[in-house]
Amino acid sequence: MKPLFSLRGRANATLIVGLALLALQIVLIVFAPVIAPHSPIDADPSNILKPPSWHYWFGTDVSGMDILSRVIYATRINLLISVTAVAIAFAIGVPIGLFIGYYRNLLSTLVMRVFDFIQSFPVFVIGMALVSVMGQEIWNVAIVLAVLFIPMFARLIRAEVLSLRDRPFISAAVCSGATDTAIMFRHILPNAITPAIVQISISIGMAILLTAGLSFVGAGVRMPTPEWGLMVANGAQQMILGVWWAALFPGLAIIVSVLTFAILGDAVKRLSDPVTRGKS
């Protein structure tokens, strides 16, 4: 007799919740001009620090800008930076990990030492340094985050390749005359890609936090661009005066967005786990 809630059933339920939260954010991204009640960048000095009301649901900030509208538009900015960064890191890191895992030579060792050097620094510190050098633009932040995430994907793929390259089915492919390229991309990569796919969702959540953190300390995007971390930084300065709404609502947006991708990552991990599939 199967349990009332199987492991696969719980994974599916988690996936549905994650997809629902993701769908909400996609709606905000696509229909932001329709949903947002006010301009996200137009300041109104006559409405500075207004508390939440029927006219300003989330209140206004120190510049008189509508917080709800800025939170909605910031979904575009934060997810654009995060998804772009992770997509670039995945596209570059996976092939690199495949090659350095399959070929054991001086170049592979050199690449690993470069990754060791990058990962030896605190992620936030090196992120601030690179953004400061490149400039505080949206695409520069995305590129910096991609550089920081490339070693993560490369190491994941390399670890899987190292465990697969000496398997009997690879030896059989070699004996059948398959080229190195065919072995890597037809036989090894399909069996090694799952951990990297699971890592995509988790990395997007990390990228959202890093983007918000860089903006919070003044090293990310600049005003008046609507961005959650930047809004929290501006609102935090007013909290001592009792203006709680300026930092609360963008902070909640960060929590919901990161939670969304954490849930999706957990669901994908559960569904790709052979134990979960076996107990469904």
mmCIF file of C-alpha atoms in Angstrom:
data_model
loop_
_atom_site.group_PDB
_atom_site.id
_atom_site.type_symbol
_atom_site.label_atom_id
_atom_site.label_comp_id
_atom_site.label_asym_id
_atom_site.label_seq_id
_atom_site.Cartn_x
_atom_site.Cartn_y
_atom_site.Cartn_z
ATOM 1 C CA MET A 1 0.000 0.000 0.000
ATOM 2 C CA LYS A 2 1.421 3.395 -1.015
ATOM 3 C CA PRO A 3 1.657 6.214 1.534
ATOM 4 C CA LEU A 4 -0.971 8.939 1.281
ATOM 5 C CA PHE A 5 1.623 11.477 0.162
ATOM 6 C CA SER A 6 4.467 9.847 -1.762
ATOM 7 C CA LEU A 7 7.837 11.496 -2.178
ATOM 8 C CA ARG A 8 7.049 12.194 -5.815
ATOM 9 C CA GLY A 9 3.650 13.611 -4.858
ATOM 10 C CA ARG A 10 5.270 16.050 -2.428
ATOM 11 C CA ALA A 11 7.833 16.996 -5.081
ATOM 12 C CA ASN A 12 5.043 17.656 -7.569
ATOM 13 C CA ALA A 13 3.165 19.793 -5.030
ATOM 14 C CA THR A 14 6.325 21.771 -4.319
ATOM 15 C CA LEU A 15 6.881 22.228 -8.036
ATOM 16 C CA ILE A 16 3.331 23.557 -8.492
ATOM 17 C CA VAL A 17 3.838 26.126 -5.731
ATOM 18 C CA GLY A 18 7.148 27.221 -7.222
ATOM 19 C CA LEU A 19 5.681 27.494 -10.712
ATOM 20 C CA ALA A 20 2.735 29.513 -9.389
ATOM 21 C CA LEU A 21 5.087 32.014 -7.729
ATOM 22 C CA LEU A 22 7.212 32.133 -10.885
ATOM 23 C CA ALA A 23 4.107 32.741 -13.008
ATOM 24 C CA LEU A 24 3.188 35.669 -10.748
ATOM 25 C CA GLN A 25 6.584 37.249 -11.325
ATOM 26 C CA ILE A 26 6.371 36.670 -15.071
ATOM 27 C CA VAL A 27 2.992 38.433 -15.096
ATOM 28 C CA LEU A 28 4.553 41.396 -13.274
ATOM 29 C CA ILE A 29 7.421 41.476 -15.766
ATOM 30 C CA VAL A 30 5.238 41.323 -18.869
ATOM 31 C CA PHE A 31 2.367 43.520 -17.714
ATOM 32 C CA ALA A 32 4.244 45.989 -15.515
ATOM 33 C CA PRO A 33 3.097 49.052 -17.518
ATOM 34 C CA VAL A 34 -0.509 47.946 -17.102
ATOM 35 C CA ILE A 35 -0.375 46.826 -13.474
ATOM 36 C CA ALA A 36 1.781 49.613 -12.010
ATOM 37 C CA PRO A 37 -0.481 52.486 -10.899
ATOM 38 C CA HIS A 38 2.212 55.176 -11.174
ATOM 39 C CA SER A 39 5.527 55.855 -12.868
ATOM 40 C CA PRO A 40 8.423 54.016 -11.195
ATOM 41 C CA ILE A 41 10.945 56.825 -11.759
ATOM 42 C CA ASP A 42 9.000 60.091 -11.540
ATOM 43 C CA ALA A 43 9.584 61.821 -8.210
ATOM 44 C CA ASP A 44 6.857 63.911 -6.578
ATOM 45 C CA PRO A 45 8.223 66.188 -3.832
ATOM 46 C CA SER A 46 4.685 66.856 -2.591
ATOM 47 C CA ASN A 47 4.175 63.162 -1.710
ATOM 48 C CA ILE A 48 7.386 62.321 0.143
ATOM 49 C CA LEU A 49 7.208 59.376 2.585
ATOM 50 C CA LYS A 50 3.447 58.936 2.389
ATOM 51 C CA PRO A 51 2.272 55.859 4.346
ATOM 52 C CA PRO A 52 0.343 53.071 2.610
ATOM 53 C CA SER A 53 -3.109 54.212 1.514
ATOM 54 C CA TRP A 54 -5.732 53.575 -1.156
ATOM 55 C CA HIS A 55 -3.879 55.896 -3.517
ATOM 56 C CA TYR A 56 -0.393 54.582 -2.699
ATOM 57 C CA TRP A 57 -0.835 50.966 -1.640
ATOM 58 C CA PHE A 58 2.795 50.536 -0.544
ATOM 59 C CA GLY A 59 3.360 54.198 0.301
ATOM 60 C CA THR A 60 6.017 56.466 -1.202
ATOM 61 C CA ASP A 61 9.743 56.793 -0.650
ATOM 62 C CA VAL A 62 11.991 59.706 0.284
ATOM 63 C CA SER A 63 11.816 61.023 -3.295
ATOM 64 C CA GLY A 64 8.044 60.776 -3.501
ATOM 65 C CA MET A 65 8.098 57.807 -5.895
ATOM 66 C CA ASP A 66 5.399 55.138 -5.617
ATOM 67 C CA ILE A 67 6.893 52.054 -3.931
ATOM 68 C CA LEU A 68 4.375 49.597 -5.402
ATOM 69 C CA SER A 69 5.177 50.682 -8.945
ATOM 70 C CA ARG A 70 8.903 50.490 -8.263
ATOM 71 C CA VAL A 71 8.586 47.007 -6.726
ATOM 72 C CA ILE A 72 6.687 45.819 -9.808
ATOM 73 C CA TYR A 73 9.189 47.264 -12.280
ATOM 74 C CA ALA A 74 12.128 46.073 -10.168
ATOM 75 C CA THR A 75 11.010 42.501 -10.873
ATOM 76 C CA ARG A 76 12.123 43.109 -14.457
ATOM 77 C CA ILE A 77 15.513 44.458 -13.458
ATOM 78 C CA ASN A 78 16.382 41.872 -10.814
ATOM 79 C CA LEU A 79 15.257 38.854 -12.820
ATOM 80 C CA LEU A 80 16.803 40.201 -16.020
ATOM 81 C CA ILE A 81 20.188 40.511 -14.329
ATOM 82 C CA SER A 82 19.920 37.181 -12.488
ATOM 83 C CA VAL A 83 18.595 35.031 -15.338
ATOM 84 C CA THR A 84 21.050 36.549 -17.832
ATOM 85 C CA ALA A 85 23.994 35.982 -15.501
ATOM 86 C CA VAL A 86 23.082 32.355 -14.812
ATOM 87 C CA ALA A 87 22.363 31.657 -18.492
ATOM 88 C CA ILE A 88 25.798 32.971 -19.484
ATOM 89 C CA ALA A 89 27.482 31.041 -16.675
ATOM 90 C CA PHE A 90 25.680 27.833 -17.675
ATOM 91 C CA ALA A 91 26.474 28.229 -21.379
ATOM 92 C CA ILE A 92 30.172 28.812 -20.694
ATOM 93 C CA GLY A 93 30.721 26.748 -17.545
ATOM 94 C CA VAL A 94 29.205 23.480 -18.803
ATOM 95 C CA PRO A 95 31.473 23.101 -21.888
ATOM 96 C CA ILE A 96 34.503 24.135 -19.858
ATOM 97 C CA GLY A 97 33.697 21.570 -17.164
ATOM 98 C CA LEU A 98 33.167 18.917 -19.824
ATOM 99 C CA PHE A 99 36.561 19.518 -21.441
ATOM 100 C CA ILE A 100 38.622 19.863 -18.258
ATOM 101 C CA GLY A 101 36.986 16.738 -16.873
ATOM 102 C CA TYR A 102 37.558 14.636 -19.990
ATOM 103 C CA TYR A 103 41.073 15.825 -20.828
ATOM 104 C CA ARG A 104 43.667 15.488 -18.083
ATOM 105 C CA ASN A 105 46.423 17.812 -19.212
ATOM 106 C CA LEU A 106 48.261 21.000 -18.274
ATOM 107 C CA LEU A 107 45.509 23.237 -19.664
ATOM 108 C CA SER A 108 42.884 21.539 -17.497
ATOM 109 C CA THR A 109 45.063 22.032 -14.432
ATOM 110 C CA LEU A 110 45.630 25.689 -15.323
ATOM 111 C CA VAL A 111 41.881 26.307 -15.737
ATOM 112 C CA MET A 112 41.209 24.719 -12.338
ATOM 113 C CA ARG A 113 43.817 26.960 -10.731
ATOM 114 C CA VAL A 114 42.113 30.012 -12.275
ATOM 115 C CA PHE A 115 38.807 28.829 -10.810
ATOM 116 C CA ASP A 116 40.512 28.328 -7.435
ATOM 117 C CA PHE A 117 41.785 31.898 -7.599
ATOM 118 C CA ILE A 118 38.331 33.318 -8.412
ATOM 119 C CA GLN A 119 36.624 31.291 -5.690
ATOM 120 C CA SER A 120 39.272 32.096 -3.084
ATOM 121 C CA PHE A 121 37.794 35.590 -2.722
ATOM 122 C CA PRO A 122 34.496 36.255 -0.951
ATOM 123 C CA VAL A 123 31.885 36.401 -3.709
ATOM 124 C CA PHE A 124 30.439 39.706 -2.534
ATOM 125 C CA VAL A 125 33.826 41.416 -2.264
ATOM 126 C CA ILE A 126 35.040 40.402 -5.714
ATOM 127 C CA GLY A 127 31.627 41.321 -7.107
ATOM 128 C CA MET A 128 31.915 44.844 -5.707
ATOM 129 C CA ALA A 129 35.448 45.196 -7.066
ATOM 130 C CA LEU A 130 34.542 44.060 -10.579
ATOM 131 C CA VAL A 131 31.399 46.198 -10.793
ATOM 132 C CA SER A 132 33.370 49.222 -9.592
ATOM 133 C CA VAL A 133 35.933 48.654 -12.357
ATOM 134 C CA MET A 134 33.418 47.937 -15.131
ATOM 135 C CA GLY A 135 30.801 50.504 -14.170
ATOM 136 C CA GLN A 136 27.453 50.406 -12.399
ATOM 137 C CA GLU A 137 25.301 49.372 -15.334
ATOM 138 C CA ILE A 138 22.708 46.608 -15.513
ATOM 139 C CA TRP A 139 24.593 44.528 -18.066
ATOM 140 C CA ASN A 140 27.898 44.964 -16.238
ATOM 141 C CA VAL A 141 26.345 43.559 -13.075
ATOM 142 C CA ALA A 142 25.031 40.578 -15.078
ATOM 143 C CA ILE A 143 28.463 39.929 -16.602
ATOM 144 C CA VAL A 144 30.174 40.123 -13.215
ATOM 145 C CA LEU A 145 27.734 37.634 -11.698
ATOM 146 C CA ALA A 146 28.226 35.328 -14.687
ATOM 147 C CA VAL A 147 31.999 35.365 -14.135
ATOM 148 C CA LEU A 148 31.440 34.434 -10.487
ATOM 149 C CA PHE A 149 29.087 31.548 -11.345
ATOM 150 C CA ILE A 150 31.069 29.991 -14.210
ATOM 151 C CA PRO A 151 33.433 28.064 -11.864
ATOM 152 C CA MET A 152 30.429 26.647 -10.003
ATOM 153 C CA PHE A 153 28.886 25.085 -13.115
ATOM 154 C CA ALA A 154 32.257 23.982 -14.474
ATOM 155 C CA ARG A 155 33.146 22.173 -11.246
ATOM 156 C CA LEU A 156 29.761 20.427 -11.123
ATOM 157 C CA ILE A 157 30.136 19.104 -14.668
ATOM 158 C CA ARG A 158 33.804 18.203 -14.157
ATOM 159 C CA ALA A 159 32.972 16.116 -11.084
ATOM 160 C CA GLU A 160 30.320 14.199 -13.015
ATOM 161 C CA VAL A 161 32.603 13.707 -16.021
ATOM 162 C CA LEU A 162 35.391 12.333 -13.848
ATOM 163 C CA SER A 163 32.990 9.723 -12.462
ATOM 164 C CA LEU A 164 31.698 8.772 -15.942
ATOM 165 C CA ARG A 165 34.742 8.814 -18.231
ATOM 166 C CA ASP A 166 36.047 5.417 -17.034
ATOM 167 C CA ARG A 167 32.667 3.641 -17.068
ATOM 168 C CA PRO A 168 32.264 0.527 -19.246
ATOM 169 C CA PHE A 169 29.834 2.210 -21.647
ATOM 170 C CA ILE A 170 32.453 4.876 -22.403
ATOM 171 C CA SER A 171 35.067 2.187 -23.029
ATOM 172 C CA ALA A 172 32.602 0.489 -25.375
ATOM 173 C CA ALA A 173 32.114 3.755 -27.261
ATOM 174 C CA VAL A 174 35.881 4.143 -27.622
ATOM 175 C CA CYS A 175 36.219 0.593 -28.916
ATOM 176 C CA SER A 176 33.462 1.237 -31.457
ATOM 177 C CA GLY A 177 35.532 4.079 -32.930
ATOM 178 C CA ALA A 178 33.637 7.057 -31.511
ATOM 179 C CA THR A 179 35.560 10.335 -31.519
ATOM 180 C CA ASP A 180 36.290 12.304 -28.371
ATOM 181 C CA THR A 181 33.700 14.906 -29.384
ATOM 182 C CA ALA A 182 31.025 12.249 -29.866
ATOM 183 C CA ILE A 183 31.878 10.606 -26.555
ATOM 184 C CA MET A 184 31.738 13.884 -24.663
ATOM 185 C CA PHE A 185 28.557 15.299 -26.161
ATOM 186 C CA ARG A 186 26.578 12.116 -26.931
ATOM 187 C CA HIS A 187 27.512 9.828 -24.072
ATOM 188 C CA ILE A 188 28.942 11.819 -21.157
ATOM 189 C CA LEU A 189 27.134 15.175 -21.218
ATOM 190 C CA PRO A 190 23.542 13.787 -21.181
ATOM 191 C CA ASN A 191 24.463 11.753 -18.085
ATOM 192 C CA ALA A 192 26.333 14.605 -16.383
ATOM 193 C CA ILE A 193 24.021 17.561 -16.989
ATOM 194 C CA THR A 194 21.391 16.931 -14.265
ATOM 195 C CA PRO A 195 23.300 18.515 -11.323
ATOM 196 C CA ALA A 196 23.951 21.632 -13.407
ATOM 197 C CA ILE A 197 20.268 21.898 -14.359
ATOM 198 C CA VAL A 198 19.275 21.662 -10.699
ATOM 199 C CA GLN A 199 21.874 24.314 -9.880
ATOM 200 C CA ILE A 200 20.319 26.787 -12.350
ATOM 201 C CA SER A 201 17.335 27.567 -10.121
ATOM 202 C CA ILE A 202 19.458 27.811 -6.987
ATOM 203 C CA SER A 203 21.965 30.074 -8.754
ATOM 204 C CA ILE A 204 19.220 32.441 -9.919
ATOM 205 C CA GLY A 205 18.154 32.878 -6.289
ATOM 206 C CA MET A 206 21.776 33.527 -5.315
ATOM 207 C CA ALA A 207 22.100 36.031 -8.166
ATOM 208 C CA ILE A 208 19.008 37.907 -6.962
ATOM 209 C CA LEU A 209 20.519 38.193 -3.486
ATOM 210 C CA LEU A 210 23.893 39.307 -4.862
ATOM 211 C CA THR A 211 22.269 41.868 -7.160
ATOM 212 C CA ALA A 212 20.248 43.294 -4.288
ATOM 213 C CA GLY A 213 23.265 43.211 -1.989
ATOM 214 C CA LEU A 214 25.494 45.050 -4.449
ATOM 215 C CA SER A 215 22.848 47.739 -4.943
ATOM 216 C CA PHE A 216 22.304 47.969 -1.189
ATOM 217 C CA VAL A 217 25.937 48.936 -0.594
ATOM 218 C CA GLY A 218 25.991 51.278 -3.592
ATOM 219 C CA ALA A 219 27.954 49.002 -5.928
ATOM 220 C CA GLY A 220 25.048 47.849 -8.121
ATOM 221 C CA VAL A 221 22.598 49.736 -10.316
ATOM 222 C CA ARG A 222 22.051 53.424 -9.659
ATOM 223 C CA MET A 223 19.045 55.623 -8.968
ATOM 224 C CA PRO A 224 16.436 56.129 -10.229
ATOM 225 C CA THR A 225 16.478 52.569 -11.625
ATOM 226 C CA PRO A 226 13.861 50.515 -9.731
ATOM 227 C CA GLU A 227 15.808 47.731 -8.030
ATOM 228 C CA TRP A 228 14.893 45.917 -4.804
ATOM 229 C CA GLY A 229 18.244 46.216 -3.018
ATOM 230 C CA LEU A 230 18.533 49.882 -3.876
ATOM 231 C CA MET A 231 15.011 50.474 -2.545
ATOM 232 C CA VAL A 232 15.820 48.664 0.695
ATOM 233 C CA ALA A 233 18.974 50.777 1.105
ATOM 234 C CA ASN A 234 17.046 54.020 0.634
ATOM 235 C CA GLY A 235 14.236 52.874 2.913
ATOM 236 C CA ALA A 236 16.542 51.608 5.664
ATOM 237 C CA GLN A 237 17.774 55.142 6.259
ATOM 238 C CA GLN A 238 14.205 56.184 7.149
ATOM 239 C CA MET A 239 13.298 53.279 9.436
ATOM 240 C CA ILE A 240 14.647 55.058 12.503
ATOM 241 C CA LEU A 241 11.989 57.709 11.845
ATOM 242 C CA GLY A 242 9.247 55.085 11.808
ATOM 243 C CA VAL A 243 8.978 54.910 8.024
ATOM 244 C CA TRP A 244 8.814 51.116 7.862
ATOM 245 C CA TRP A 245 7.110 50.685 4.488
ATOM 246 C CA ALA A 246 9.938 52.054 2.328
ATOM 247 C CA ALA A 247 12.204 49.086 3.126
ATOM 248 C CA LEU A 248 9.638 46.418 4.060
ATOM 249 C CA PHE A 249 7.902 45.880 0.732
ATOM 250 C CA PRO A 250 11.000 45.617 -1.495
ATOM 251 C CA GLY A 251 12.524 43.356 1.158
ATOM 252 C CA LEU A 252 9.481 41.076 0.980
ATOM 253 C CA ALA A 253 9.795 41.054 -2.814
ATOM 254 C CA ILE A 254 13.378 39.786 -2.489
ATOM 255 C CA ILE A 255 12.262 37.062 -0.071
ATOM 256 C CA VAL A 256 9.432 35.868 -2.328
ATOM 257 C CA SER A 257 11.600 35.842 -5.455
ATOM 258 C CA VAL A 258 14.487 33.958 -3.834
ATOM 259 C CA LEU A 259 12.038 31.546 -2.197
ATOM 260 C CA THR A 260 10.479 30.867 -5.603
ATOM 261 C CA PHE A 261 13.717 29.645 -7.135
ATOM 262 C CA ALA A 262 14.711 27.763 -3.989
ATOM 263 C CA ILE A 263 11.405 25.868 -4.147
ATOM 264 C CA LEU A 264 11.838 25.158 -7.851
ATOM 265 C CA GLY A 265 15.386 23.941 -7.318
ATOM 266 C CA ASP A 266 14.299 21.636 -4.505
ATOM 267 C CA ALA A 267 11.419 20.258 -6.593
ATOM 268 C CA VAL A 268 13.640 19.571 -9.603
ATOM 269 C CA LYS A 269 16.196 17.885 -7.355
ATOM 270 C CA ARG A 270 13.529 15.655 -5.820
ATOM 271 C CA LEU A 271 12.034 14.715 -9.195
ATOM 272 C CA SER A 272 15.451 13.909 -10.671
ATOM 273 C CA ASP A 273 16.443 11.773 -7.668
ATOM 274 C CA PRO A 274 16.189 8.017 -8.451
ATOM 275 C CA VAL A 275 15.081 7.362 -4.860
ATOM 276 C CA THR A 276 12.145 9.732 -5.279
ATOM 277 C CA ARG A 277 11.188 8.168 -8.610
ATOM 278 C CA GLY A 278 11.403 4.715 -7.111
ATOM 279 C CA LYS A 279 9.088 5.582 -4.217
ATOM 280 C CA SER A 280 6.469 7.390 -6.284
#
